[in-house]
PDB file of C-alpha atoms in Angstrom:
ATOM      1  CA  MET A  13     145.522 108.193  74.282  1.00 30.00           C
ATOM      2  CA  LYS A  14     145.719 111.867  74.368  1.00 31.00           C
ATOM      3  CA  LYS A  15     146.496 112.201  70.681  1.00 33.00           C
ATOM      4  CA  ILE A  16     145.086 110.532  67.739  1.00 31.00           C
ATOM      5  CA  ILE A  17     145.457 106.677  67.871  1.00 32.00           C
ATOM      6  CA  ILE A  18     148.421 105.872  65.600  1.00 35.00           C
ATOM      7  CA  THR A  19     149.845 108.862  63.784  1.00 38.00           C
ATOM      8  CA  ILE A  20     150.666 110.971  67.032  1.00 32.00           C
ATOM      9  CA  SER A  21     151.744 107.647  68.851  1.00 37.00           C
ATOM     10  CA  LEU A  22     154.432 107.143  66.373  1.00 37.00           C
ATOM     11  CA  ILE A  23     156.635 110.137  66.376  1.00 37.00           C
ATOM     12  CA  LEU A  24     157.684 111.767  69.877  1.00 35.00           C
ATOM     13  CA  LEU A  25     157.522 114.939  71.015  1.00 31.00           C
ATOM     14  CA  LEU A  26     155.804 116.158  67.784  1.00 34.00           C
ATOM     15  CA  THR A  27     153.042 118.754  69.360  1.00 33.00           C
ATOM     16  CA  GLY A  28     153.865 122.575  69.027  1.00 34.00           C
ATOM     17  CA  CYS A  29     157.492 121.877  66.833  1.00 41.00           C
ATOM     18  CA  SER A  30     158.254 120.101  63.523  1.00 48.00           C
ATOM     19  CA  THR A  31     159.217 116.305  63.112  1.00 50.00           C
ATOM     20  CA  THR A  32     162.749 117.108  62.212  1.00 54.00           C
ATOM     21  CA  PHE A  33     163.204 119.625  64.796  1.00 47.00           C
ATOM     22  CA  VAL A  34     162.383 117.780  68.023  1.00 49.00           C
ATOM     23  CA  TYR A  35     163.194 114.051  66.474  1.00 54.00           C
ATOM     24  CA  ASN A  36     166.834 115.550  65.518  1.00 55.00           C
ATOM     25  CA  ASN A  37     167.532 117.287  68.910  1.00 49.00           C
ATOM     26  CA  ILE A  38     165.558 114.541  70.969  1.00 51.00           C
ATOM     27  CA  ASP A  39     168.707 114.363  73.168  1.00 51.00           C
ATOM     28  CA  TRP A  40     168.069 117.884  74.351  1.00 44.00           C
ATOM     29  CA  TRP A  41     164.421 117.026  75.300  1.00 42.00           C
ATOM     30  CA  ILE A  42     165.094 113.684  77.273  1.00 51.00           C
ATOM     31  CA  ASP A  43     168.168 115.636  79.197  1.00 50.00           C
ATOM     32  CA  TRP A  44     165.941 118.246  79.857  1.00 46.00           C
ATOM     33  CA  TYR A  45     163.353 115.311  81.093  1.00 52.00           C
ATOM     34  CA  VAL A  46     166.071 113.786  83.175  1.00 61.00           C
ATOM     35  CA  ASP A  47     166.993 116.758  84.782  1.00 61.00           C
ATOM     36  CA  ASP A  48     163.707 117.091  86.488  1.00 71.00           C
ATOM     37  CA  TYR A  49     164.408 114.267  88.383  1.00 78.00           C
ATOM     38  CA  VAL A  50     168.292 113.519  88.679  1.00 82.00           C
ATOM     39  CA  GLU A  51     171.399 115.412  87.779  1.00 85.00           C
ATOM     40  CA  LEU A  52     173.925 113.595  86.170  1.00 82.00           C
ATOM     41  CA  SER A  53     177.737 113.472  86.579  1.00 89.00           C
ATOM     42  CA  LYS A  54     180.102 114.612  83.391  1.00 91.00           C
ATOM     43  CA  GLN A  55     180.806 111.088  83.343  1.00 92.00           C
ATOM     44  CA  GLN A  56     177.432 109.674  83.938  1.00 87.00           C
ATOM     45  CA  GLN A  57     175.822 112.869  81.132  1.00 87.00           C
ATOM     46  CA  LYS A  58     179.055 111.250  78.578  1.00 90.00           C
ATOM     47  CA  ALA A  59     177.748 108.010  78.894  1.00 89.00           C
ATOM     48  CA  PHE A  60     174.238 108.740  78.876  1.00 85.00           C
ATOM     49  CA  ASP A  61     175.412 110.972  75.185  1.00 85.00           C
ATOM     50  CA  ALA A  62     176.465 107.909  73.917  1.00 89.00           C
ATOM     51  CA  ALA A  63     174.268 105.277  74.087  1.00 86.00           C
ATOM     52  CA  LEU A  64     171.226 107.774  73.306  1.00 82.00           C
ATOM     53  CA  THR A  65     173.488 108.296  70.362  1.00 85.00           C
ATOM     54  CA  GLU A  66     173.495 104.355  69.300  1.00 88.00           C
ATOM     55  CA  LEU A  67     169.863 103.998  70.279  1.00 86.00           C
ATOM     56  CA  HIS A  68     168.939 107.415  68.130  1.00 83.00           C
ATOM     57  CA  ASP A  69     170.872 106.387  65.133  1.00 87.00           C
ATOM     58  CA  TRP A  70     169.149 102.136  65.283  1.00 89.00           C
ATOM     59  CA  HIS A  71     165.870 104.194  65.758  1.00 86.00           C
ATOM     60  CA  ARG A  72     166.260 106.361  62.792  1.00 87.00           C
ATOM     61  CA  GLU A  73     167.952 103.267  60.564  1.00 91.00           C
ATOM     62  CA  THR A  74     165.270 100.414  61.477  1.00 91.00           C
ATOM     63  CA  GLN A  75     162.324 102.172  63.065  1.00 89.00           C
ATOM     64  CA  LEU A  76     161.238 105.070  60.668  1.00 88.00           C
ATOM     65  CA  PRO A  77     160.647 103.136  57.157  1.00 92.00           C
ATOM     66  CA  GLU A  78     158.561 101.450  59.365  1.00 91.00           C
ATOM     67  CA  TYR A  79     156.267 104.059  60.536  1.00 88.00           C
ATOM     68  CA  VAL A  80     156.440 105.856  56.765  1.00 90.00           C
ATOM     69  CA  ASN A  81     155.268 102.024  55.731  1.00 92.00           C
ATOM     70  CA  GLN A  82     151.976 102.591  58.599  1.00 90.00           C
ATOM     71  CA  LEU A  83     151.025 106.142  57.667  1.00 90.00           C
ATOM     72  CA  ILE A  84     151.436 105.687  53.824  1.00 94.00           C
ATOM     73  CA  SER A  85     148.905 102.515  54.491  1.00 94.00           C
ATOM     74  CA  LEU A  86     146.864 104.792  56.703  1.00 92.00           C
ATOM     75  CA  LYS A  87     146.261 106.616  54.528  1.00 94.00           C
ATOM     76  CA  GLU A  88     145.162 104.889  51.730  1.00 96.00           C
ATOM     77  CA  GLN A  89     143.007 102.870  53.888  1.00 95.00           C
ATOM     78  CA  VAL A  90     140.994 106.633  54.906  1.00 94.00           C
ATOM     79  CA  ASN A  91     140.224 107.978  51.805  1.00 96.00           C
ATOM     80  CA  ARG A  92     138.598 104.522  50.480  1.00 96.00           C
ATOM     81  CA  GLY A  93     137.255 103.991  53.610  1.00 95.00           C
ATOM     82  CA  ILE A  94     138.991 102.801  56.739  1.00 94.00           C
ATOM     83  CA  THR A  95     137.107  99.797  59.032  1.00 95.00           C
ATOM     84  CA  GLU A  96     137.271  99.679  62.225  1.00 93.00           C
ATOM     85  CA  GLN A  97     139.180  96.077  62.119  1.00 94.00           C
ATOM     86  CA  GLU A  98     141.882  98.480  60.133  1.00 94.00           C
ATOM     87  CA  LEU A  99     141.733 100.807  62.796  1.00 90.00           C
ATOM     88  CA  VAL A 100     142.383  97.909  65.683  1.00 90.00           C
ATOM     89  CA  GLU A 101     145.559  96.725  63.494  1.00 91.00           C
ATOM     90  CA  HIS A 102     147.221 100.327  63.000  1.00 89.00           C
ATOM     91  CA  GLN A 103     146.825 100.274  66.904  1.00 87.00           C
ATOM     92  CA  GLU A 104     148.011  97.179  67.327  1.00 88.00           C
ATOM     93  CA  ALA A 105     151.367  98.338  65.395  1.00 88.00           C
ATOM     94  CA  VAL A 106     151.674 101.375  67.383  1.00 84.00           C
ATOM     95  CA  ARG A 107     152.172  98.852  70.662  1.00 85.00           C
ATOM     96  CA  VAL A 108     154.725  96.816  68.726  1.00 88.00           C
ATOM     97  CA  HIS A 109     156.594  99.894  67.836  1.00 85.00           C
ATOM     98  CA  TRP A 110     157.032 100.863  71.558  1.00 84.00           C
ATOM     99  CA  LYS A 111     157.407  97.459  72.868  1.00 86.00           C
ATOM    100  CA  THR A 112     160.406  97.356  69.802  1.00 89.00           C
ATOM    101  CA  LEU A 113     161.452 100.186  71.450  1.00 85.00           C
ATOM    102  CA  MET A 114     161.953  99.325  74.477  1.00 86.00           C
ATOM    103  CA  THR A 115     163.212  96.329  74.021  1.00 90.00           C
ATOM    104  CA  LYS A 116     166.066  97.906  72.313  1.00 90.00           C
ATOM    105  CA  ALA A 117     166.247 100.794  75.090  1.00 86.00           C
ATOM    106  CA  ALA A 118     165.679  99.472  78.348  1.00 89.00           C
ATOM    107  CA  PRO A 119     169.337  97.101  78.471  1.00 91.00           C
ATOM    108  CA  GLU A 120     171.393 100.021  78.419  1.00 89.00           C
ATOM    109  CA  ILE A 121     168.842 102.576  80.503  1.00 87.00           C
ATOM    110  CA  ALA A 122     169.865  99.433  82.858  1.00 89.00           C
ATOM    111  CA  LYS A 123     173.500  99.378  82.666  1.00 90.00           C
ATOM    112  CA  LEU A 124     173.642 103.459  82.610  1.00 88.00           C
ATOM    113  CA  SER A 125     171.081 103.120  86.232  1.00 88.00           C
ATOM    114  CA  LYS A 126     174.167 100.853  87.759  1.00 90.00           C
ATOM    115  CA  MET A 127     176.455 104.085  87.830  1.00 90.00           C
ATOM    116  CA  LEU A 128     174.017 106.032  90.000  1.00 88.00           C
ATOM    117  CA  THR A 129     175.093 107.174  93.330  1.00 90.00           C
ATOM    118  CA  LYS A 130     173.250 106.976  96.490  1.00 91.00           C
ATOM    119  CA  GLU A 131     172.796 110.353  96.583  1.00 92.00           C
ATOM    120  CA  GLN A 132     171.730 110.545  93.101  1.00 90.00           C
ATOM    121  CA  ILE A 133     169.193 107.538  93.799  1.00 90.00           C
ATOM    122  CA  LYS A 134     167.582 109.519  97.335  1.00 92.00           C
ATOM    123  CA  ASP A 135     167.399 112.902  95.262  1.00 90.00           C
ATOM    124  CA  LEU A 136     165.509 110.867  92.745  1.00 88.00           C
ATOM    125  CA  LYS A 137     163.431 108.669  95.088  1.00 91.00           C
ATOM    126  CA  GLY A 138     162.246 112.243  96.729  1.00 92.00           C
ATOM    127  CA  ASN A 139     161.444 114.194  92.973  1.00 90.00           C
ATOM    128  CA  ILE A 140     159.243 110.982  92.218  1.00 89.00           C
ATOM    129  CA  GLU A 141     157.196 111.492  95.208  1.00 93.00           C
ATOM    130  CA  LYS A 142     157.090 114.816  94.941  1.00 93.00           C
ATOM    131  CA  ASP A 143     155.990 114.634  91.570  1.00 91.00           C
ATOM    132  CA  ASN A 144     153.161 111.721  92.145  1.00 93.00           C
ATOM    133  CA  GLN A 145     152.179 114.334  94.976  1.00 97.00           C
ATOM    134  CA  LYS A 146     151.172 116.622  92.318  1.00 95.00           C
ATOM    135  CA  LYS A 147     149.508 114.635  90.319  1.00 95.00           C
ATOM    136  CA  TRP A 148     147.547 113.797  93.577  1.00 97.00           C
ATOM    137  CA  ARG A 149     146.680 117.310  94.513  1.00 97.00           C
ATOM    138  CA  GLU A 150     145.819 118.086  90.797  1.00 96.00           C
ATOM    139  CA  PHE A 151     143.417 114.925  90.771  1.00 96.00           C
ATOM    140  CA  GLU A 152     141.554 115.838  93.623  1.00 96.00           C
ATOM    141  CA  ALA A 153     141.085 119.422  92.280  1.00 97.00           C
ATOM    142  CA  LEU A 154     139.443 118.355  89.454  1.00 96.00           C
ATOM    143  CA  SER A 155     135.727 116.934  89.868  1.00 97.00           C
ATOM    144  CA  MET A 156     134.381 114.639  87.791  1.00 96.00           C
ATOM    145  CA  LYS A 157     132.070 117.383  85.469  1.00 96.00           C
ATOM    146  CA  GLU A 158     135.327 119.442  84.828  1.00 97.00           C
ATOM    147  CA  TRP A 159     137.202 116.190  84.004  1.00 97.00           C
ATOM    148  CA  ARG A 160     134.634 115.366  81.113  1.00 96.00           C
ATOM    149  CA  LYS A 161     134.534 118.870  79.703  1.00 96.00           C
ATOM    150  CA  GLU A 162     138.323 118.693  79.820  1.00 95.00           C
ATOM    151  CA  ARG A 163     138.643 115.492  77.915  1.00 94.00           C
ATOM    152  CA  GLN A 164     135.509 116.203  75.551  1.00 95.00           C
ATOM    153  CA  ASP A 165     138.025 119.776  74.105  1.00 95.00           C
ATOM    154  CA  GLU A 166     140.780 117.556  73.942  1.00 92.00           C
ATOM    155  CA  GLN A 167     139.037 115.222  71.596  1.00 92.00           C
ATOM    156  CA  ILE A 168     137.791 117.977  69.751  1.00 94.00           C
ATOM    157  CA  GLN A 169     141.638 119.912  69.617  1.00 92.00           C
ATOM    158  CA  ASP A 170     143.348 116.735  68.458  1.00 89.00           C
ATOM    159  CA  LEU A 171     141.318 116.379  65.820  1.00 92.00           C
ATOM    160  CA  LYS A 172     141.093 119.552  64.783  1.00 92.00           C
ATOM    161  CA  GLU A 173     145.037 119.726  64.168  1.00 89.00           C
ATOM    162  CA  TRP A 174     144.484 116.949  61.538  1.00 91.00           C
ATOM    163  CA  VAL A 175     141.079 118.141  60.037  1.00 94.00           C
ATOM    164  CA  GLY A 176     140.566 120.997  60.418  1.00 95.00           C
ATOM    165  CA  LYS A 177     137.849 122.701  62.195  1.00 95.00           C
ATOM    166  CA  LEU A 178     134.484 120.219  63.080  1.00 97.00           C
ATOM    167  CA  ASP A 179     131.168 120.998  61.957  1.00 97.00           C
ATOM    168  CA  ASP A 180     128.534 121.042  64.986  1.00 97.00           C
ATOM    169  CA  LYS A 181     127.249 117.726  64.055  1.00 97.00           C
ATOM    170  CA  GLN A 182     130.641 116.589  64.490  1.00 97.00           C
ATOM    171  CA  LYS A 183     131.266 118.268  67.491  1.00 97.00           C
ATOM    172  CA  ALA A 184     128.379 116.770  69.350  1.00 97.00           C
ATOM    173  CA  LYS A 185     128.802 113.324  68.295  1.00 97.00           C
ATOM    174  CA  ILE A 186     132.354 113.054  69.816  1.00 96.00           C
ATOM    175  CA  ASN A 187     131.042 114.599  72.615  1.00 96.00           C
ATOM    176  CA  GLU A 188     128.612 112.147  73.531  1.00 97.00           C
ATOM    177  CA  LEU A 189     131.548 108.816  72.420  1.00 97.00           C
ATOM    178  CA  SER A 190     133.999 111.063  74.820  1.00 96.00           C
ATOM    179  CA  LEU A 191     131.372 110.100  77.571  1.00 96.00           C
ATOM    180  CA  GLY A 192     132.396 106.729  77.718  1.00 97.00           C
ATOM    181  CA  TYR A 193     135.389 107.532  78.662  1.00 96.00           C
ATOM    182  CA  GLN A 194     135.514 106.095  82.303  1.00 97.00           C
ATOM    183  CA  ARG A 195     138.389 108.049  84.989  1.00 96.00           C
ATOM    184  CA  THR A 196     141.751 105.566  85.807  1.00 96.00           C
ATOM    185  CA  PHE A 197     143.793 107.705  87.165  1.00 96.00           C
ATOM    186  CA  ILE A 198     143.408 105.811  90.692  1.00 97.00           C
ATOM    187  CA  HIS A 199     143.964 102.878  89.245  1.00 97.00           C
ATOM    188  CA  TRP A 200     146.969 104.018  87.381  1.00 94.00           C
ATOM    189  CA  MET A 201     148.687 105.575  90.263  1.00 94.00           C
ATOM    190  CA  GLU A 202     148.309 102.753  91.819  1.00 95.00           C
ATOM    191  CA  TYR A 203     150.116 100.592  89.441  1.00 93.00           C
ATOM    192  CA  ARG A 204     152.647 103.413  88.803  1.00 91.00           C
ATOM    193  CA  GLU A 205     153.585 103.378  92.897  1.00 93.00           C
ATOM    194  CA  GLN A 206     153.918  99.475  92.699  1.00 93.00           C
ATOM    195  CA  TRP A 207     156.066 100.065  89.829  1.00 92.00           C
ATOM    196  CA  GLN A 208     157.943 102.423  91.883  1.00 91.00           C
ATOM    197  CA  GLY A 209     158.792 100.387  94.054  1.00 92.00           C
ATOM    198  CA  VAL A 210     159.840  97.449  92.967  1.00 92.00           C
ATOM    199  CA  PHE A 211     162.348  99.874  90.977  1.00 90.00           C
ATOM    200  CA  PHE A 212     163.791 100.803  94.304  1.00 91.00           C
ATOM    201  CA  ASP A 213     163.708  97.570  95.266  1.00 91.00           C
ATOM    202  CA  LEU A 214     166.231  96.553  92.755  1.00 91.00           C
ATOM    203  CA  ILE A 215     168.506  99.810  92.556  1.00 88.00           C
ATOM    204  CA  ASP A 216     168.486 100.855  95.678  1.00 83.00           C
ATOM    205  CA  ASN A 217     170.510  98.324  97.270  1.00 75.00           C
ATOM    206  CA  GLU A 218     173.980  97.890  98.544  1.00 70.00           C
ATOM    207  CA  GLN A 219     175.203  94.781  96.113  1.00 70.00           C
ATOM    208  CA  LEU A 220     173.137  95.067  93.277  1.00 79.00           C
ATOM    209  CA  SER A 221     171.954  91.410  92.255  1.00 79.00           C
ATOM    210  CA  LYS A 222     173.934  89.696  89.048  1.00 84.00           C
ATOM    211  CA  ASN A 223     170.671  89.549  87.711  1.00 91.00           C
ATOM    212  CA  TYR A 224     169.713  93.306  88.676  1.00 92.00           C
ATOM    213  CA  VAL A 225     169.870  94.171  84.285  1.00 92.00           C
ATOM    214  CA  LEU A 226     167.821  91.674  82.869  1.00 94.00           C
ATOM    215  CA  ALA A 227     165.479  92.150  86.027  1.00 93.00           C
ATOM    216  CA  LEU A 228     165.314  95.875  85.559  1.00 91.00           C
ATOM    217  CA  SER A 229     164.608  95.689  81.483  1.00 92.00           C
ATOM    218  CA  ASP A 230     161.923  92.710  82.539  1.00 94.00           C
ATOM    219  CA  LEU A 231     160.316  96.106  84.601  1.00 92.00           C
ATOM    220  CA  MET A 232     160.621  98.796  81.601  1.00 89.00           C
ATOM    221  CA  ILE A 233     159.365  96.206  79.176  1.00 90.00           C
ATOM    222  CA  ASN A 234     157.239  94.227  80.783  1.00 92.00           C
ATOM    223  CA  GLY A 235     156.157  95.994  84.297  1.00 91.00           C
ATOM    224  CA  ARG A 236     152.949  97.549  82.121  1.00 88.00           C
ATOM    225  CA  ASP A 237     151.287  94.477  81.715  1.00 89.00           C
ATOM    226  CA  LYS A 238     152.554  92.402  84.747  1.00 92.00           C
ATOM    227  CA  TYR A 239     151.473  95.070  87.625  1.00 93.00           C
ATOM    228  CA  ARG A 240     148.152  96.727  86.119  1.00 94.00           C
ATOM    229  CA  THR A 241     145.223  95.146  87.824  1.00 95.00           C
ATOM    230  CA  ASP A 242     142.543  93.280  86.023  1.00 96.00           C
ATOM    231  CA  GLU A 243     139.964  96.091  86.965  1.00 97.00           C
ATOM    232  CA  TYR A 244     142.590  98.865  85.633  1.00 95.00           C
ATOM    233  CA  LEU A 245     142.938  96.795  81.818  1.00 95.00           C
ATOM    234  CA  GLU A 246     139.027  96.320  82.089  1.00 97.00           C
ATOM    235  CA  ILE A 247     138.980 100.172  81.942  1.00 97.00           C
ATOM    236  CA  SER A 248     141.984 100.949  79.586  1.00 94.00           C
ATOM    237  CA  ASN A 249     140.553  98.228  77.195  1.00 93.00           C
ATOM    238  CA  ALA A 250     136.646  99.694  77.642  1.00 96.00           C
ATOM    239  CA  ASN A 251     138.709 103.767  77.004  1.00 94.00           C
ATOM    240  CA  ASN A 252     140.280 102.252  73.977  1.00 91.00           C
ATOM    241  CA  LYS A 253     137.235 101.554  72.165  1.00 93.00           C
ATOM    242  CA  VAL A 254     136.004 104.626  72.886  1.00 94.00           C
ATOM    243  CA  ALA A 255     139.192 106.069  70.932  1.00 92.00           C
ATOM    244  CA  GLN A 256     138.460 103.433  68.913  1.00 92.00           C
ATOM    245  CA  SER A 257     134.958 104.848  67.960  1.00 94.00           C
ATOM    246  CA  ILE A 258     135.695 108.537  68.238  1.00 94.00           C
ATOM    247  CA  MET A 259     138.721 107.813  65.316  1.00 92.00           C
ATOM    248  CA  LEU A 260     136.516 105.885  63.226  1.00 94.00           C
ATOM    249  CA  TYR A 261     133.684 107.869  63.253  1.00 96.00           C
ATOM    250  CA  GLN A 262     136.065 111.164  62.147  1.00 94.00           C
ATOM    251  CA  LEU A 263     137.917 109.496  59.502  1.00 94.00           C
ATOM    252  CA  THR A 264     134.710 107.714  58.146  1.00 96.00           C
ATOM    253  CA  ASN A 265     132.780 111.577  58.145  1.00 96.00           C
ATOM    254  CA  LEU A 266     135.051 113.664  56.765  1.00 96.00           C
ATOM    255  CA  SER A 267     134.137 116.537  54.572  1.00 97.00           C
ATOM    256  CA  SER A 268     136.046 116.744  51.287  1.00 97.00           C
ATOM    257  CA  LYS A 269     137.732 119.819  53.179  1.00 97.00           C
ATOM    258  CA  GLN A 270     138.885 117.970  55.824  1.00 97.00           C
ATOM    259  CA  LYS A 271     140.048 114.909  53.669  1.00 97.00           C
ATOM    260  CA  ARG A 272     142.414 117.298  52.011  1.00 97.00           C
ATOM    261  CA  LYS A 273     143.890 118.740  55.565  1.00 96.00           C
ATOM    262  CA  PHE A 274     143.934 115.347  56.659  1.00 94.00           C
ATOM    263  CA  ASN A 275     146.227 114.048  52.902  1.00 96.00           C
ATOM    264  CA  ARG A 276     148.325 117.275  53.458  1.00 95.00           C
ATOM    265  CA  GLU A 277     149.291 116.400  57.355  1.00 91.00           C
ATOM    266  CA  ILE A 278     150.219 112.823  56.510  1.00 91.00           C
ATOM    267  CA  GLU A 279     151.738 113.376  53.441  1.00 93.00           C
ATOM    268  CA  ASN A 280     154.098 116.173  55.677  1.00 90.00           C
ATOM    269  CA  LEU A 281     154.638 113.593  58.327  1.00 87.00           C
ATOM    270  CA  ILE A 282     155.663 111.111  55.815  1.00 90.00           C
ATOM    271  CA  GLU A 283     158.018 113.664  53.980  1.00 91.00           C
ATOM    272  CA  ASP A 284     159.742 114.543  57.067  1.00 87.00           C
ATOM    273  CA  LEU A 285     160.090 110.719  58.227  1.00 87.00           C
ATOM    274  CA  THR A 286     161.643 110.127  54.342  1.00 90.00           C
ATOM    275  CA  ASP A 287     163.724 112.847  55.015  1.00 88.00           C
ATOM    276  CA  LEU A 288     165.123 112.165  58.397  1.00 85.00           C
ATOM    277  CA  ILE A 289     165.618 108.532  57.207  1.00 87.00           C
ATOM    278  CA  THR A 290     167.833 109.685  54.538  1.00 85.00           C
ATOM    279  CA  ASP A 291     169.828 112.872  57.058  1.00 75.00           C
TER     280      ASP A 291
END
């Protein structure tokens, strides 16, 4: 995971922006992302906006309170000494949050996708292929040494956002633990391309099957588990354990100043989410 396990995973698109600003303008962020792949007609955009508004309202009302409760629990545990098992439980809770969101959103996305024209599907496929090719080029241009340095820098930078400046001992330990990460790009791209192949098999037909919405919803909700190889799963699990070890080390070795910084960040996030719930 690229952000601190638990907190960053709970909120979409936080980096560089306030929580409330991003959350209240999530429709703009998603529109901006979708435009990179396919241009929607006015009718499609209207249907998309209506579905997103409904999803947004549901998420604000039912999911944000759960995030607040989890953050309150996290803060309490860190301040009295969080355990490895508690950290694992938080990580699992994040997976449940994501699965809940996808279970709600997937059927609506599948219904909206039925509105795409042949030309839009062609453009979508072409843009995704270009994106895949770009990712392969970036991977090939990055040496293993450079990749490891990026992982180490990324871990330290992510932690600094939440606990402030790290001392030399902490940096050294995090750099050491980060060496345990294994590169998963090839496995991830194989999974990604297989997933995309199944998606286009479903949508790129003259006559969509009667079970199209159900099939595409299942792909979005469960495809990650279905199409990742055993080797990919094994490496991903190992990487998760590395991420856990980094988090556990840092959260149990906070200086007084770092703990105050962590508490302020968590309290601000809780306050933002609480404001969003009551907004």
